[in-house]
Short mmCIF file of C-alpha atoms and ligand atoms in Angstrom, two decimals:
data_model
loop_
_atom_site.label_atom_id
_atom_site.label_comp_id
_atom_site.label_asym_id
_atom_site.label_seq_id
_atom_site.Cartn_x
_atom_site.Cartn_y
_atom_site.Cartn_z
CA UNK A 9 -11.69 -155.29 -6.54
CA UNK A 10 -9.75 -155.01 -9.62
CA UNK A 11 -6.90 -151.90 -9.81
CA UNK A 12 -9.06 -150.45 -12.84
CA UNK A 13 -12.14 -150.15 -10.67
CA UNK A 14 -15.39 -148.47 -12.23
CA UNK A 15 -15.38 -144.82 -11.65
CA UNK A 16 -18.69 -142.42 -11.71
CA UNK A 17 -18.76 -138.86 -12.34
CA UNK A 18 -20.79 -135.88 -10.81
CA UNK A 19 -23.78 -137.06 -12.30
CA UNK A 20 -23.92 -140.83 -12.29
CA UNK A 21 -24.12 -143.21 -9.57
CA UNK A 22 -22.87 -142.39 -5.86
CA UNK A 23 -21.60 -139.01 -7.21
CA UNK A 24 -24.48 -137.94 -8.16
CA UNK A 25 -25.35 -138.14 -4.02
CA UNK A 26 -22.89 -135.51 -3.54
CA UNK A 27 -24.67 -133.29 -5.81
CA UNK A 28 -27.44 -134.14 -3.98
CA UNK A 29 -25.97 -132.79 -0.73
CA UNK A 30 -24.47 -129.62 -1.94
CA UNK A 31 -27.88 -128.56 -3.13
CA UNK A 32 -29.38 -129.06 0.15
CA UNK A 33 -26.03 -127.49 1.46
CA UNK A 34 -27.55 -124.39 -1.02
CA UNK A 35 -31.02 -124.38 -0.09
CA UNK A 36 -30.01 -123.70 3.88
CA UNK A 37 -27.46 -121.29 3.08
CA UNK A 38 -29.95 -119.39 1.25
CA UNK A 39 -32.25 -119.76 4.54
CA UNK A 40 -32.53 -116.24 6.82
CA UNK A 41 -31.51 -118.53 9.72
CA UNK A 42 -29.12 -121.24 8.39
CA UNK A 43 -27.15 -124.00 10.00
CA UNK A 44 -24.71 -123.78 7.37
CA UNK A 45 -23.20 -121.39 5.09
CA UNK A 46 -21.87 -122.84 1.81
CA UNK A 47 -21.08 -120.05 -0.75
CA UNK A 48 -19.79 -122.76 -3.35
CA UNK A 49 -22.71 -125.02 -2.85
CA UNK A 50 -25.00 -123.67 -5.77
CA UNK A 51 -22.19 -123.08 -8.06
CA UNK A 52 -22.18 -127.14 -8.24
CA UNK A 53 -25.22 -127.22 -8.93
CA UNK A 54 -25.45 -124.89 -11.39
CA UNK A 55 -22.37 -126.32 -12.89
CA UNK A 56 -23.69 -130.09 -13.02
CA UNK A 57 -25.30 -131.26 -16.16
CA UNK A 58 -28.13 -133.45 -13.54
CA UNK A 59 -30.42 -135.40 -14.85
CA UNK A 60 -33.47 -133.50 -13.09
CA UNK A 61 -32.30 -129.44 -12.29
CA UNK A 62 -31.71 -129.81 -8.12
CA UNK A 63 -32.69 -126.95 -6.57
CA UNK A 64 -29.42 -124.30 -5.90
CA UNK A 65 -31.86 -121.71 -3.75
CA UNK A 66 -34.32 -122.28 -1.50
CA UNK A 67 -37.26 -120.89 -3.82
CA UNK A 68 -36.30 -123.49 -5.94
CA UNK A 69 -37.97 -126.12 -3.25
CA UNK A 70 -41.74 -125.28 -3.73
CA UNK A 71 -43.28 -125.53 -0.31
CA UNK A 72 -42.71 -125.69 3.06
CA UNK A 73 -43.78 -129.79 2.77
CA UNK A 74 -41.33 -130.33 0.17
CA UNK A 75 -39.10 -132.95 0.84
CA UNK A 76 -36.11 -131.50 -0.30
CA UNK A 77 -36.96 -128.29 1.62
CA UNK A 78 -36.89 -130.62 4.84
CA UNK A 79 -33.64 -132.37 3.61
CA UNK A 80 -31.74 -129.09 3.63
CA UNK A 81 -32.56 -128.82 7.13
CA UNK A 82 -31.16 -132.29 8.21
CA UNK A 83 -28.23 -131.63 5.97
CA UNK A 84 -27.93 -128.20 8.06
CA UNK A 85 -27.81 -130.11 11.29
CA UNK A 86 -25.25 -132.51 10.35
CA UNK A 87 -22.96 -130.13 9.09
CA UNK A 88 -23.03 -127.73 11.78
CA UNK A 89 -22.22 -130.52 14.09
CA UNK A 90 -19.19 -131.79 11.81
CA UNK A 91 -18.26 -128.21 11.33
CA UNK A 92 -18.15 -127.49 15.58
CA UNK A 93 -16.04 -131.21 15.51
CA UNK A 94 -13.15 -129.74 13.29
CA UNK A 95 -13.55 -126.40 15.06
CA UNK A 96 -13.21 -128.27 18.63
CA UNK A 97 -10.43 -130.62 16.86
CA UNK A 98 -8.06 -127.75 15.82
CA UNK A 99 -8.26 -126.06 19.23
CA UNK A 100 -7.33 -129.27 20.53
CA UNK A 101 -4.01 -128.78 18.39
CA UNK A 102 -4.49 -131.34 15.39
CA UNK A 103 -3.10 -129.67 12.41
CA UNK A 104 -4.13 -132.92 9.85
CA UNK A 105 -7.22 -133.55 8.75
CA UNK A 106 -8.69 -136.15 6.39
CA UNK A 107 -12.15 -135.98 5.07
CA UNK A 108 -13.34 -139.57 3.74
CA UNK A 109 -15.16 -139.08 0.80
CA UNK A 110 -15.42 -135.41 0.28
CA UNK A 111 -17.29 -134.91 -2.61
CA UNK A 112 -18.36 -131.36 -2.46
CA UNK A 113 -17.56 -130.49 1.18
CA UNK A 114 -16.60 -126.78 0.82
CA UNK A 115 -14.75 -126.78 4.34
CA UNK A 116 -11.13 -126.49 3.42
CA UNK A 117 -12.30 -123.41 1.82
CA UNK A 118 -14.99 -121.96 3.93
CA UNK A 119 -13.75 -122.99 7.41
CA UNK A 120 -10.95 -121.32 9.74
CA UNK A 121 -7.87 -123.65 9.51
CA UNK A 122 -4.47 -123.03 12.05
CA UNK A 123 -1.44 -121.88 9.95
CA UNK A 124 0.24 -124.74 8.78
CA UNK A 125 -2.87 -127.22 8.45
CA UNK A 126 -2.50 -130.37 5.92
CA UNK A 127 -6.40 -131.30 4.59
CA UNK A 128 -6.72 -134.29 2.72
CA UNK A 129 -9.79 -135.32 0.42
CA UNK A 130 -10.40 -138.46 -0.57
CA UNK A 131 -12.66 -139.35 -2.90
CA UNK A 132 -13.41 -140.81 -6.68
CA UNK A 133 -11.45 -139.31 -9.37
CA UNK A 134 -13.87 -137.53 -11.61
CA UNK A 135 -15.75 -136.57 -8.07
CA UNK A 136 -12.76 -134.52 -7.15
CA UNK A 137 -12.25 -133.57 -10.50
CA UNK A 138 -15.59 -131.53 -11.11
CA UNK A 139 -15.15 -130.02 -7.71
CA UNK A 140 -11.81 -128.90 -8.95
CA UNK A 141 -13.13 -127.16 -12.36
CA UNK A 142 -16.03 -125.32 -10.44
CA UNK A 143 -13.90 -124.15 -7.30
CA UNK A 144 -10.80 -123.00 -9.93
CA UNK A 145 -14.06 -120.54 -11.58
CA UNK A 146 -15.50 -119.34 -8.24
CA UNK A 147 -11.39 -118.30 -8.14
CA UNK A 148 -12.03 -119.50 -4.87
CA UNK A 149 -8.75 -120.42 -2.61
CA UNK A 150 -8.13 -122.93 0.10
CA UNK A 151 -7.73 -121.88 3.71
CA UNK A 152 -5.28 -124.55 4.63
CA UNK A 153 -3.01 -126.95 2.58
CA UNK A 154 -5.37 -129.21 0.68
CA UNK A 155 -4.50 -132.12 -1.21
CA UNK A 156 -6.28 -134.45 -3.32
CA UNK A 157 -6.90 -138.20 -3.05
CA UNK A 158 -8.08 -139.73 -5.99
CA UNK A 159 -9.44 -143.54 -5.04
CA UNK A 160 -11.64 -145.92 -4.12
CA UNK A 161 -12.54 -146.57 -0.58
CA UNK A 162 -13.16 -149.73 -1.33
CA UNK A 163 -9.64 -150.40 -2.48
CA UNK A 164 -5.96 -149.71 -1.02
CA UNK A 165 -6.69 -145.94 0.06
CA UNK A 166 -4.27 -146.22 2.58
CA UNK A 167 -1.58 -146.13 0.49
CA UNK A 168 -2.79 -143.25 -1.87
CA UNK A 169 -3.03 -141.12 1.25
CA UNK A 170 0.28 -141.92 2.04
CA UNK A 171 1.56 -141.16 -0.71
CA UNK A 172 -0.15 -138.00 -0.91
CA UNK A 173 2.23 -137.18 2.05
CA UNK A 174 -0.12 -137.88 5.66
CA UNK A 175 1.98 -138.28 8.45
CA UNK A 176 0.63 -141.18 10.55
CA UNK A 177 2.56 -139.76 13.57
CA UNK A 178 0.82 -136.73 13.60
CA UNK A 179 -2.75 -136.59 15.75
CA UNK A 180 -5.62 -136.50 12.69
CA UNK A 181 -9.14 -134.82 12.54
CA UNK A 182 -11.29 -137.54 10.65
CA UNK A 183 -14.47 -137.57 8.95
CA UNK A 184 -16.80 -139.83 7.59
CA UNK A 185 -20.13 -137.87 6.56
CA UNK A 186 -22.63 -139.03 4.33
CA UNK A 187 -20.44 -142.33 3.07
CA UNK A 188 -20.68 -145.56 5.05
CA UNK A 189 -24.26 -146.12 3.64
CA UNK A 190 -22.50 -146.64 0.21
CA UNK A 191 -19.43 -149.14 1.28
CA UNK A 192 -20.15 -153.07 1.46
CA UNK A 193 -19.49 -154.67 4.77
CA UNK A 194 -15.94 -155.98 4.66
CA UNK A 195 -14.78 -152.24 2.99
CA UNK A 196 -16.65 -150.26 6.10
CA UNK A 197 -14.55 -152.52 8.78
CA UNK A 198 -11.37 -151.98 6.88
CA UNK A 199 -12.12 -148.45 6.86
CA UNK A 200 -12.10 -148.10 10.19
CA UNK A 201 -9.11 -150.39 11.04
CA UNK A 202 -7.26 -148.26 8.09
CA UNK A 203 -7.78 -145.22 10.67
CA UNK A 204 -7.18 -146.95 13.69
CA UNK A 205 -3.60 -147.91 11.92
CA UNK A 206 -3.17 -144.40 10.95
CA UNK A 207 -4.23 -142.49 14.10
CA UNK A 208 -1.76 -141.24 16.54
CA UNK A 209 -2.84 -140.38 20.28
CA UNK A 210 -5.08 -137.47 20.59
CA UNK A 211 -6.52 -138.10 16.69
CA UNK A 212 -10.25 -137.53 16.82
CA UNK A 213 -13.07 -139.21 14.18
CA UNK A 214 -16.52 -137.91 13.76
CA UNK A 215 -19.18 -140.16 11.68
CA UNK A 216 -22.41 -140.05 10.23
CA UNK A 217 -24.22 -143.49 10.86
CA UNK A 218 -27.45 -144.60 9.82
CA UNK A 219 -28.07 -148.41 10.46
CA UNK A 220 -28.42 -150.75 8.11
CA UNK A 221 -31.62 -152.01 9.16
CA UNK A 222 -32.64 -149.00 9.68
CA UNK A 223 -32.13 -147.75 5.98
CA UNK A 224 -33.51 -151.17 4.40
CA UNK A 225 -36.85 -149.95 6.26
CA UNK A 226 -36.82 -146.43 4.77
CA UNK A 227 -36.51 -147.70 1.09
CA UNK A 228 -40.44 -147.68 0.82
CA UNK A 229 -41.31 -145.36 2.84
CA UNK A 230 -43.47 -142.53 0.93
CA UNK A 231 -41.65 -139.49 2.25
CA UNK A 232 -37.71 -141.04 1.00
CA UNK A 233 -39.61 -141.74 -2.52
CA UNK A 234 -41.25 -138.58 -2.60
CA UNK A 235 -37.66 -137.15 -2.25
CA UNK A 236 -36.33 -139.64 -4.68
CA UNK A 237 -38.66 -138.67 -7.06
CA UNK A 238 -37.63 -135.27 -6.44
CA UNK A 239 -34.04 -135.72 -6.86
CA UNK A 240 -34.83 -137.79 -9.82
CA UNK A 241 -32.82 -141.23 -8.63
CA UNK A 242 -33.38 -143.88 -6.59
CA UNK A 243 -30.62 -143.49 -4.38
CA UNK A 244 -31.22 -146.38 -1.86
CA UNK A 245 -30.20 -148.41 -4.70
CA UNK A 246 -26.93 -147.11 -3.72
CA UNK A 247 -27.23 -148.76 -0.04
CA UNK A 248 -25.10 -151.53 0.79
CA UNK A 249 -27.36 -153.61 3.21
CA UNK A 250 -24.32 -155.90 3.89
CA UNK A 251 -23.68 -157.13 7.97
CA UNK A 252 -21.07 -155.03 9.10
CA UNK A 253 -19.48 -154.84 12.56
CA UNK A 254 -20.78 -151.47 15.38
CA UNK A 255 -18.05 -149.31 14.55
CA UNK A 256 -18.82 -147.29 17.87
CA UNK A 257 -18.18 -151.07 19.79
CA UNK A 258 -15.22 -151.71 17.27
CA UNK A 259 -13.20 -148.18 17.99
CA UNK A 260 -13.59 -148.64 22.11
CA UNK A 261 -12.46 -152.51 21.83
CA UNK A 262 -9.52 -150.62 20.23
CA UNK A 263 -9.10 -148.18 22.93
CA UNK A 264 -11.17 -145.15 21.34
CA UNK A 265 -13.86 -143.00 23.64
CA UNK A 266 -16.40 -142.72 21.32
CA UNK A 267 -19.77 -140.56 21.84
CA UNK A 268 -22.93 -140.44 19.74
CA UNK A 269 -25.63 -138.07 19.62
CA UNK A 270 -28.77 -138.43 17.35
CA UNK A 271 -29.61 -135.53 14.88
CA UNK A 272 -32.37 -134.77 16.30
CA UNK A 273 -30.94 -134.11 19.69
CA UNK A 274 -28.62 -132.06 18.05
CA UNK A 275 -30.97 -130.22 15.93
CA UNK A 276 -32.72 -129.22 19.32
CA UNK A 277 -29.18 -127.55 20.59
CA UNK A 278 -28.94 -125.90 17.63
CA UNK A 279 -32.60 -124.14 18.24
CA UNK A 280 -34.13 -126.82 14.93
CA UNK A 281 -37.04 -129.32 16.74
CA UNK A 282 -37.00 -131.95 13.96
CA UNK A 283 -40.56 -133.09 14.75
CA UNK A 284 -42.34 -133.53 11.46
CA UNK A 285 -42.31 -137.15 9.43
CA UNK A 286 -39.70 -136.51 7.50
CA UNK A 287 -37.44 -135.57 10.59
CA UNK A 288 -38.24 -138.12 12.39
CA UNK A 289 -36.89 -140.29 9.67
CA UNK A 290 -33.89 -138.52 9.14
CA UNK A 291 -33.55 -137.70 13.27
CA UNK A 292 -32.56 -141.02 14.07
CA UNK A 293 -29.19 -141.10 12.43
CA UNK A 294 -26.06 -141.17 14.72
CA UNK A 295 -23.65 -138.45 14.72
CA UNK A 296 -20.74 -140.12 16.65
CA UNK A 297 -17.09 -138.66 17.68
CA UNK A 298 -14.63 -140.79 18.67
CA UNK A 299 -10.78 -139.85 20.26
CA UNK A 300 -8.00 -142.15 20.11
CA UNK A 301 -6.27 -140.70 23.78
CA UNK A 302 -3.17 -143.20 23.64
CA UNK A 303 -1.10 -144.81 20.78
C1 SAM B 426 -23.53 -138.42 -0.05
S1 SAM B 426 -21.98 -137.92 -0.74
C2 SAM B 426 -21.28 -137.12 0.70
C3 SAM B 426 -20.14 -136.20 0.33
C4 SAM B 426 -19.59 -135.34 1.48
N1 SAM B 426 -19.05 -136.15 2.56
C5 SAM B 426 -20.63 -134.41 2.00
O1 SAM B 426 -21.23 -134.68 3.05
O2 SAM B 426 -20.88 -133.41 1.32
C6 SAM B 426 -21.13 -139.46 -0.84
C7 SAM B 426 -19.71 -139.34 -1.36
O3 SAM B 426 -19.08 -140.57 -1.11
C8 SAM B 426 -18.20 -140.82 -2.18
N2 SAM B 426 -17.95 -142.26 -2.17
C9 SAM B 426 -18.83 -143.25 -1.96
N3 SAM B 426 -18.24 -144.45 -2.05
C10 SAM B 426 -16.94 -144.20 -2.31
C11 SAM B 426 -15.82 -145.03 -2.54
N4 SAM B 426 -15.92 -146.35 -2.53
N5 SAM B 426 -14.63 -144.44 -2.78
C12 SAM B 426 -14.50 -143.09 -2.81
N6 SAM B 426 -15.54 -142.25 -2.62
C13 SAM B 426 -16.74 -142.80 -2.38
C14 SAM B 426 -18.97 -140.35 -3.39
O4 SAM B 426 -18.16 -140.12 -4.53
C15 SAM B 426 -19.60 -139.07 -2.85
O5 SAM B 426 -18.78 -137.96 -3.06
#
């Protein structure tokens, strides 16, 4: 990849999929029983200039059958699960945390962080640069130190965190939510060794996984391009369908302990049976935490 890579905005390309999420993120914090509690989540919506209007409440979705209704509730489960990781991270004692690809992810904001907590974001320039604009006119202030990343995960990232002052000798709190889907093969693997390199003992990783083959079979399927239609892109355009190493094999060959759950076994902890079509669809993704016990 060039140094002048291609960059897309809120509205365009894989940032548009992070509007995507912080509408669902809205619709289930507007539910009486959510899984999540975003305030900021349909002030980005409001504030995005979409090419269809995503839905910022839960009225906005028109029936209980409505796709993007039952995508709220996946998007619930998942970040419940990523929000008890960080909460079960910090307990642990890790005061750095790094979320891959941020996009709209409120949590610096809306989570409890320990005094003295560095957050990074990472994530495409104009991504993190809308996000900054709408948080700066919700006034809304960061619960930890949190620090911006501008780059391309496809590119050196590495040294842009680095420079944005992560200490690599410090144990980190990971995540990778709602992004490998998007990287080609070779740029998922590096990813991983990138935070294998950078993890001291005790660091922790959480990640959303869907597999590959698994996605390439959803791209037809009537309910994803009922919700495509819905969200008014076709966003498995967006999926890289590249080979790409087991990153849960990958991180214990390198001495991790990795676990994985499904969503839907999680949604059933968290009181949610995910037992319609959709669900099942969506069920089957991996949510996977990983900890790094020795140097
Ligand atoms: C589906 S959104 C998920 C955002 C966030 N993790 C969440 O769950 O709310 C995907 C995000 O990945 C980011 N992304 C995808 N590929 C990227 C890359 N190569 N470099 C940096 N960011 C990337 C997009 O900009 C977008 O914000």
């Amino acid at each position: 990849m060039c140094a002048v890579f291609e960059q897309w905005d809120i509205t365009s390309s894989v940032g548009l999929t992070a509007l995507g999420v912080a509408s669902a993120r809205a619709v289930e914090t507007d539910r009486a029983d959510p899984l999540v509690s975003d305030p900021y989540a349909a002030a980005f919506v409001r504030a995005a200039d979409s090419p269809r209007p995503l839905p910022a409440r839960l009225e906005d979705t028109s029936v209980a059958g409505d796709g993007w209704f039952r995508h709220s509730r996946y998007l619930g489960v998942r970040s419940r699960f990523f929000d008890e990781y960080f909460a079960a991270s910090t307990a642990a004692g890790i005061h750095q945390v790094v979320l891959l690809a941020a996009g709209l992810d409120t949590r610096a904001y809306r989570l409890d962080w320990p005094d003295g907590c560095e957050l990074y974001e990472v994530d495409q320039p104009k991504v993190l640069a809308f996000k900054r604009t709408v948080l700066d006119e919700q006034a809304a202030s960061a619960r930890c130190r949190r620090h911006e990343v501008a780059t391309d995960l496809r590119d050196d990232w590495e040294s842009a965190l680095l420079g944005a002052g992560f200490d690599p000798r410090r144990p980190t709190a990971w995540l990778a939510e709602g992004l490998l889907p998007y990287l080609p093969g070779r740029a998922e693997e590096g990813l991983f060794e990138v935070i294998h390199r950078l993890s001291a003992a005790g660091s922790r990783l959480a990640v959303e996984r869907a597999s590959i083959d698994r996605l390439a079979t959803l791209r037809d399927h009537p309910l994803f391009r009922e919700a495509f239609e819905e969200f008014g892109a076709d966003v498995s355009q967006l999926w890289n369908a590249e080979p790409r190493r087991d990153c849960a094999d990958w991180l214990r060959s390198a001495g991790w302990t990795a676990a994985a759950e499904s969503a839907q076994q999680a949604g059933q902890r968290y009181g949610l049976p995910m037992d319609d079509p959709f669900d099942e669809v969506m069920g089957t993704a991996t949510l996977l935490t990983a900890t790094r016990e020795h140097g």
